Amino acid sequence: MDEPVPDEHTDADALVTWANPPALVADAARRLTRLRWVQTLSAGPDVALAAGFADDVVISSGRSLHDDTVAEHTLMLILASVRRLPEALAAQREHRWAGEMAAAQAAPDTDAHWTLSGARVVLWGFGSIAERLAPLLAGLGAQVTGVAGSAGTRAGFDVVGPDGLGDLLPTTDVLVSLLPAVPSTRHALDAGVLAKLPAHARFVNAGRGATVDEAALVDALRAGRLAGAALDVMETEPLPPDSPLWDCPNLVLTPHVAGGRPRGAARFLASQVTAWVRDGALGLRNVVRAGSGGSSTTTGS
């Protein structure tokens, strides 16, 4: 996946991508001039959408292939932040018994902030990953509300539209971003959103790094206006050694490993290729850009 498409395959009709560097996907967009369909195995198709494929190329995502692992990892990040795992690990490295953690958890004014039981959790970007994560949170006693493109009820949970986020923030204990990286979500978490959260709140991002104004997040954490955060994705990856995120207080970082491997990819691809051959773009799942192509009778690699 770190090598360009060989010259003998530049006549392909379809291309499957998985964790390929953006420069190589852009190279494929320039060289594979006969392409009619791009299937990503990542849940977020942002690299393919930004690669410069011709307007008539259909692009579909790997939505649902990472639901289980991303939901599990996100739950881990939430619990690591709420249960103060960074403080415990720091004390461990010092060979120090952190008795202050027990005292803080038992304090009358903070005990409710050490648990998901009764916590108000907002899932910002309520797609298939959120539908997998929400019941796990609810099982631990959290009150879960979603935010999506339109209001309603999904998987048994209340979901508000984008305009409803502002009303939720002042009473939110944990804000979880599962947003995709599209122009409308760039730096969606900014200083304005952070200012509406209570100081005891925590933020977790398992969506895309471009959706967070990292400078504003660092400022809020350093100033104590936000109790903690956990990020699996960053705006620049790998994270540069001089990034202030490394040494930011009350911040958990993992190296974009929530997804890791698409589960059921072979079965999913077989279904997609069969649908493409039979019905063209109309038969595909997870289409994020319809293009202007018609039906397909052949496929490439």
CSV table of N, CA and C in Angstrom, one decimal, residues 129-228:
chain,number,residue,atom,x,y,z
A,129,ILE,N,-20.8,3.9,13.7
A,129,ILE,CA,-20.0,3.7,14.9
A,129,ILE,C,-20.7,4.1,16.2
A,130,ALA,N,-21.3,5.3,16.1
A,130,ALA,CA,-22.1,5.8,17.3
A,130,ALA,C,-23.2,4.8,17.7
A,131,GLU,N,-23.8,4.2,16.7
A,131,GLU,CA,-24.9,3.2,17.0
A,131,GLU,C,-24.3,2.0,17.7
A,132,ARG,N,-23.1,1.7,17.5
A,132,ARG,CA,-22.4,0.6,18.2
A,132,ARG,C,-22.0,1.0,19.6
A,133,LEU,N,-21.5,2.2,19.7
A,133,LEU,CA,-20.9,2.8,20.9
A,133,LEU,C,-22.0,3.1,21.9
A,134,ALA,N,-23.1,3.7,21.5
A,134,ALA,CA,-24.1,4.2,22.4
A,134,ALA,C,-24.7,3.2,23.3
A,135,PRO,N,-25.0,2.0,22.9
A,135,PRO,CA,-25.5,1.0,23.9
A,135,PRO,C,-24.5,0.6,24.9
A,136,LEU,N,-23.2,0.6,24.6
A,136,LEU,CA,-22.1,0.3,25.5
A,136,LEU,C,-22.1,1.4,26.6
A,137,LEU,N,-22.2,2.6,26.2
A,137,LEU,CA,-22.2,3.7,27.2
A,137,LEU,C,-23.5,3.6,28.1
A,138,ALA,N,-24.6,3.4,27.4
A,138,ALA,CA,-25.8,3.3,28.2
A,138,ALA,C,-25.8,2.1,29.2
A,139,GLY,N,-25.1,1.0,28.8
A,139,GLY,CA,-25.0,-0.1,29.7
A,139,GLY,C,-24.2,0.2,31.0
A,140,LEU,N,-23.4,1.3,30.9
A,140,LEU,CA,-22.6,1.7,32.0
A,140,LEU,C,-23.3,2.9,32.8
A,141,GLY,N,-24.6,3.2,32.3
A,141,GLY,CA,-25.4,4.1,33.1
A,141,GLY,C,-25.3,5.5,32.5
A,142,ALA,N,-24.7,5.7,31.4
A,142,ALA,CA,-24.6,7.1,30.8
A,142,ALA,C,-25.9,7.5,30.1
A,143,GLN,N,-26.2,8.8,30.1
A,143,GLN,CA,-27.3,9.3,29.3
A,143,GLN,C,-26.8,9.8,28.0
A,144,VAL,N,-27.1,9.1,26.9
A,144,VAL,CA,-26.5,9.4,25.6
A,144,VAL,C,-27.4,10.1,24.7
A,145,THR,N,-26.9,11.2,24.1
A,145,THR,CA,-27.6,11.9,23.1
A,145,THR,C,-26.7,12.1,21.9
A,146,GLY,N,-27.3,12.0,20.7
A,146,GLY,CA,-26.5,12.1,19.5
A,146,GLY,C,-26.7,13.4,18.8
A,147,VAL,N,-25.8,13.8,17.9
A,147,VAL,CA,-25.9,15.0,17.1
A,147,VAL,C,-25.6,14.5,15.7
A,148,ALA,N,-26.5,14.8,14.8
A,148,ALA,CA,-26.3,14.3,13.4
A,148,ALA,C,-26.9,15.4,12.4
A,149,GLY,N,-26.9,15.1,11.1
A,149,GLY,CA,-27.3,16.0,10.1
A,149,GLY,C,-28.8,16.3,10.3
A,150,SER,N,-29.6,15.4,10.8
A,150,SER,CA,-31.0,15.7,11.0
A,150,SER,C,-31.4,15.1,12.4
A,151,ALA,N,-32.4,15.7,13.0
A,151,ALA,CA,-32.9,15.2,14.3
A,151,ALA,C,-33.8,14.0,14.1
A,152,GLY,N,-34.0,13.2,15.2
A,152,GLY,CA,-34.8,12.1,15.2
A,152,GLY,C,-34.4,11.1,16.3
A,153,THR,N,-34.8,9.8,16.1
A,153,THR,CA,-34.4,8.8,17.0
A,153,THR,C,-33.6,7.7,16.1
A,154,ARG,N,-32.4,7.3,16.6
A,154,ARG,CA,-31.6,6.3,15.9
A,154,ARG,C,-31.1,5.3,16.9
A,155,ALA,N,-31.4,4.1,16.5
A,155,ALA,CA,-31.0,2.9,17.4
A,155,ALA,C,-31.5,3.1,18.8
A,156,GLY,N,-32.6,3.8,18.9
A,156,GLY,CA,-33.2,3.9,20.2
A,156,GLY,C,-32.7,5.1,21.0
A,157,PHE,N,-31.9,6.0,20.4
A,157,PHE,CA,-31.3,7.1,21.1
A,157,PHE,C,-31.8,8.4,20.5
A,158,ASP,N,-32.0,9.4,21.3
A,158,ASP,CA,-32.4,10.7,20.8
A,158,ASP,C,-31.2,11.4,20.1
A,159,VAL,N,-31.5,12.0,18.9
A,159,VAL,CA,-30.5,12.6,18.1
A,159,VAL,C,-31.0,14.0,17.7
A,160,VAL,N,-30.2,15.0,18.0
A,160,VAL,CA,-30.6,16.4,17.6
A,160,VAL,C,-29.8,16.8,16.3
A,161,GLY,N,-30.3,17.8,15.6
A,161,GLY,CA,-29.6,18.3,14.5
A,161,GLY,C,-28.5,19.2,14.9
A,162,PRO,N,-27.7,19.6,13.9
A,162,PRO,CA,-26.5,20.5,14.2
A,162,PRO,C,-26.8,21.7,15.0
A,163,ASP,N,-28.0,22.3,14.8
A,163,ASP,CA,-28.4,23.5,15.6
A,163,ASP,C,-28.6,23.2,17.1
A,164,GLY,N,-28.8,21.9,17.4
A,164,GLY,CA,-29.1,21.5,18.8
A,164,GLY,C,-27.9,21.3,19.6
A,165,LEU,N,-26.7,21.3,19.0
A,165,LEU,CA,-25.5,21.0,19.8
A,165,LEU,C,-25.2,22.1,20.9
A,166,GLY,N,-25.4,23.3,20.5
A,166,GLY,CA,-25.1,24.4,21.4
A,166,GLY,C,-25.9,24.3,22.7
A,167,ASP,N,-27.2,23.8,22.6
A,167,ASP,CA,-28.0,23.7,23.8
A,167,ASP,C,-27.5,22.6,24.7
A,168,LEU,N,-26.9,21.5,24.1
A,168,LEU,CA,-26.4,20.4,24.9
A,168,LEU,C,-25.1,20.7,25.6
A,169,LEU,N,-24.3,21.5,25.1
A,169,LEU,CA,-22.9,21.6,25.6
A,169,LEU,C,-22.8,22.0,27.1
A,170,PRO,N,-23.6,23.0,27.5
A,170,PRO,CA,-23.4,23.4,28.9
A,170,PRO,C,-23.7,22.3,30.0
A,171,THR,N,-24.4,21.3,29.6
A,171,THR,CA,-24.7,20.2,30.6
A,171,THR,C,-24.0,18.9,30.2
A,172,THR,N,-23.0,19.0,29.3
A,172,THR,CA,-22.4,17.8,28.8
A,172,THR,C,-21.2,17.4,29.7
A,173,ASP,N,-21.1,16.1,30.0
A,173,ASP,CA,-20.0,15.7,30.8
A,173,ASP,C,-18.8,15.1,29.9
A,174,VAL,N,-19.2,14.4,28.9
A,174,VAL,CA,-18.3,13.9,27.9
A,174,VAL,C,-18.8,14.2,26.5
A,175,LEU,N,-18.0,14.9,25.7
A,175,LEU,CA,-18.3,15.1,24.3
A,175,LEU,C,-17.4,14.3,23.4
A,176,VAL,N,-18.0,13.4,22.6
A,176,VAL,CA,-17.2,12.5,21.8
A,176,VAL,C,-17.5,12.9,20.3
A,177,SER,N,-16.4,13.1,19.6
A,177,SER,CA,-16.5,13.5,18.2
A,177,SER,C,-16.2,12.2,17.3
A,178,LEU,N,-17.1,11.9,16.5
A,178,LEU,CA,-17.0,10.9,15.5
A,178,LEU,C,-17.2,11.5,14.1
A,179,LEU,N,-16.9,12.7,14.0
A,179,LEU,CA,-17.2,13.5,12.7
A,179,LEU,C,-16.2,13.1,11.6
A,180,PRO,N,-16.7,13.1,10.4
A,180,PRO,CA,-15.8,12.9,9.2
A,180,PRO,C,-15.1,14.2,8.9
A,181,ALA,N,-14.0,14.1,8.1
A,181,ALA,CA,-13.3,15.3,7.7
A,181,ALA,C,-13.8,15.7,6.3
A,182,VAL,N,-14.7,16.7,6.4
A,182,VAL,CA,-15.2,17.4,5.2
A,182,VAL,C,-15.1,18.9,5.4
A,183,PRO,N,-15.2,19.7,4.4
A,183,PRO,CA,-15.0,21.1,4.6
A,183,PRO,C,-15.9,21.7,5.7
A,184,SER,N,-17.1,21.3,5.9
A,184,SER,CA,-18.0,21.8,6.8
A,184,SER,C,-17.6,21.5,8.3
A,185,THR,N,-16.8,20.4,8.5
A,185,THR,CA,-16.4,20.0,9.8
A,185,THR,C,-15.0,20.5,10.2
A,186,ARG,N,-14.3,21.2,9.4
A,186,ARG,CA,-12.9,21.6,9.7
A,186,ARG,C,-13.0,22.5,11.0
A,187,HIS,N,-12.2,22.1,12.0
A,187,HIS,CA,-12.1,22.8,13.3
A,187,HIS,C,-13.5,23.0,13.9
A,188,ALA,N,-14.3,22.0,13.7
A,188,ALA,CA,-15.7,22.1,14.3
A,188,ALA,C,-15.6,22.3,15.8
A,189,LEU,N,-14.6,21.6,16.4
A,189,LEU,CA,-14.4,21.8,17.9
A,189,LEU,C,-13.4,23.0,17.9
A,190,ASP,N,-13.9,24.2,18.2
A,190,ASP,CA,-13.0,25.4,18.3
A,190,ASP,C,-13.2,26.0,19.7
A,191,ALA,N,-12.6,27.2,19.8
A,191,ALA,CA,-12.7,27.9,21.1
A,191,ALA,C,-14.1,28.2,21.5
A,192,GLY,N,-15.0,28.4,20.6
A,192,GLY,CA,-16.4,28.7,20.9
A,192,GLY,C,-17.1,27.5,21.5
A,193,VAL,N,-16.9,26.4,20.9
A,193,VAL,CA,-17.5,25.1,21.4
A,193,VAL,C,-17.0,24.8,22.8
A,194,LEU,N,-15.6,24.9,22.9
A,194,LEU,CA,-15.0,24.6,24.2
A,194,LEU,C,-15.5,25.5,25.3
A,195,ALA,N,-15.7,26.7,25.0
A,195,ALA,CA,-16.2,27.7,26.0
A,195,ALA,C,-17.6,27.4,26.5
A,196,LYS,N,-18.4,26.6,25.8
A,196,LYS,CA,-19.7,26.3,26.2
A,196,LYS,C,-19.7,25.0,27.1
A,197,LEU,N,-18.6,24.3,27.1
A,197,LEU,CA,-18.6,23.1,27.9
A,197,LEU,C,-18.3,23.5,29.4
A,198,PRO,N,-18.8,22.7,30.4
A,198,PRO,CA,-18.4,23.0,31.7
A,198,PRO,C,-17.0,22.6,32.0
A,199,ALA,N,-16.3,23.2,33.0
A,199,ALA,CA,-14.9,22.9,33.2
A,199,ALA,C,-14.6,21.5,33.6
A,200,HIS,N,-15.6,20.7,34.1
A,200,HIS,CA,-15.4,19.3,34.4
A,200,HIS,C,-15.5,18.4,33.2
A,201,ALA,N,-15.9,18.9,32.1
A,201,ALA,CA,-16.2,18.1,30.9
A,201,ALA,C,-14.9,17.5,30.3
A,202,ARG,N,-15.1,16.4,29.5
A,202,ARG,CA,-14.0,15.8,28.8
A,202,ARG,C,-14.3,15.6,27.4
A,203,PHE,N,-13.3,15.7,26.5
A,203,PHE,CA,-13.5,15.6,25.1
A,203,PHE,C,-12.7,14.4,24.5
A,204,VAL,N,-13.4,13.6,23.6
A,204,VAL,CA,-12.7,12.5,23.0
A,204,VAL,C,-12.9,12.6,21.5
A,205,ASN,N,-11.9,12.4,20.8
A,205,ASN,CA,-12.0,12.4,19.3
A,205,ASN,C,-11.5,11.1,18.7
A,206,ALA,N,-12.4,10.3,18.1
A,206,ALA,CA,-12.0,9.1,17.3
A,206,ALA,C,-12.5,9.2,15.9
A,207,GLY,N,-12.8,10.5,15.5
A,207,GLY,CA,-13.3,10.7,14.1
A,207,GLY,C,-12.1,11.1,13.2
A,208,ARG,N,-11.9,12.4,13.0
A,208,ARG,CA,-10.8,12.8,12.2
A,208,ARG,C,-10.1,14.0,12.8
A,209,GLY,N,-8.8,14.1,12.7
A,209,GLY,CA,-8.0,15.2,13.4
A,209,GLY,C,-8.3,16.6,12.9
A,210,ALA,N,-8.7,16.7,11.6
A,210,ALA,CA,-9.0,18.0,11.0
A,210,ALA,C,-10.2,18.7,11.6
A,211,THR,N,-11.0,17.9,12.4
A,211,THR,CA,-12.2,18.5,12.9
A,211,THR,C,-11.9,19.3,14.2
A,212,VAL,N,-10.7,19.3,14.7
A,212,VAL,CA,-10.4,19.9,16.0
A,212,VAL,C,-9.4,21.0,15.8
A,213,ASP,N,-9.6,22.1,16.4
A,213,ASP,CA,-8.7,23.2,16.5
A,213,ASP,C,-7.8,22.9,17.7
A,214,GLU,N,-6.6,22.3,17.3
A,214,GLU,CA,-5.8,21.8,18.4
A,214,GLU,C,-5.2,22.8,19.3
A,215,ALA,N,-4.9,24.0,18.7
A,215,ALA,CA,-4.4,25.1,19.6
A,215,ALA,C,-5.4,25.5,20.6
A,216,ALA,N,-6.7,25.6,20.2
A,216,ALA,CA,-7.7,25.9,21.2
A,216,ALA,C,-7.9,24.8,22.2
A,217,LEU,N,-7.8,23.6,21.8
A,217,LEU,CA,-7.9,22.5,22.8
A,217,LEU,C,-6.7,22.5,23.8
A,218,VAL,N,-5.5,22.7,23.3
A,218,VAL,CA,-4.4,22.8,24.2
A,218,VAL,C,-4.6,24.0,25.2
A,219,ASP,N,-5.0,25.1,24.7
A,219,ASP,CA,-5.2,26.3,25.5
A,219,ASP,C,-6.2,26.0,26.6
A,220,ALA,N,-7.3,25.3,26.3
A,220,ALA,CA,-8.4,25.0,27.2
A,220,ALA,C,-7.9,24.0,28.3
A,221,LEU,N,-7.1,23.0,27.9
A,221,LEU,CA,-6.6,22.1,28.9
A,221,LEU,C,-5.6,22.7,29.8
A,222,ARG,N,-4.7,23.5,29.3
A,222,ARG,CA,-3.7,24.2,30.1
A,222,ARG,C,-4.3,25.2,31.1
A,223,ALA,N,-5.3,25.8,30.6
A,223,ALA,CA,-6.0,26.8,31.5
A,223,ALA,C,-7.0,26.2,32.5
A,224,GLY,N,-7.2,24.9,32.4
A,224,GLY,CA,-8.1,24.2,33.3
A,224,GLY,C,-9.6,24.5,32.9
A,225,ARG,N,-9.9,25.0,31.7
A,225,ARG,CA,-11.2,25.2,31.3
A,225,ARG,C,-11.9,23.9,30.8
A,226,LEU,N,-11.1,22.9,30.6
A,226,LEU,CA,-11.5,21.5,30.2
A,226,LEU,C,-10.8,20.5,31.1
A,227,ALA,N,-11.5,19.6,31.7
A,227,ALA,CA,-10.8,18.7,32.6
A,227,ALA,C,-9.9,17.7,32.0
A,228,GLY,N,-10.2,17.2,30.8
A,228,GLY,CA,-9.4,16.3,30.1
A,228,GLY,C,-9.8,16.0,28.7
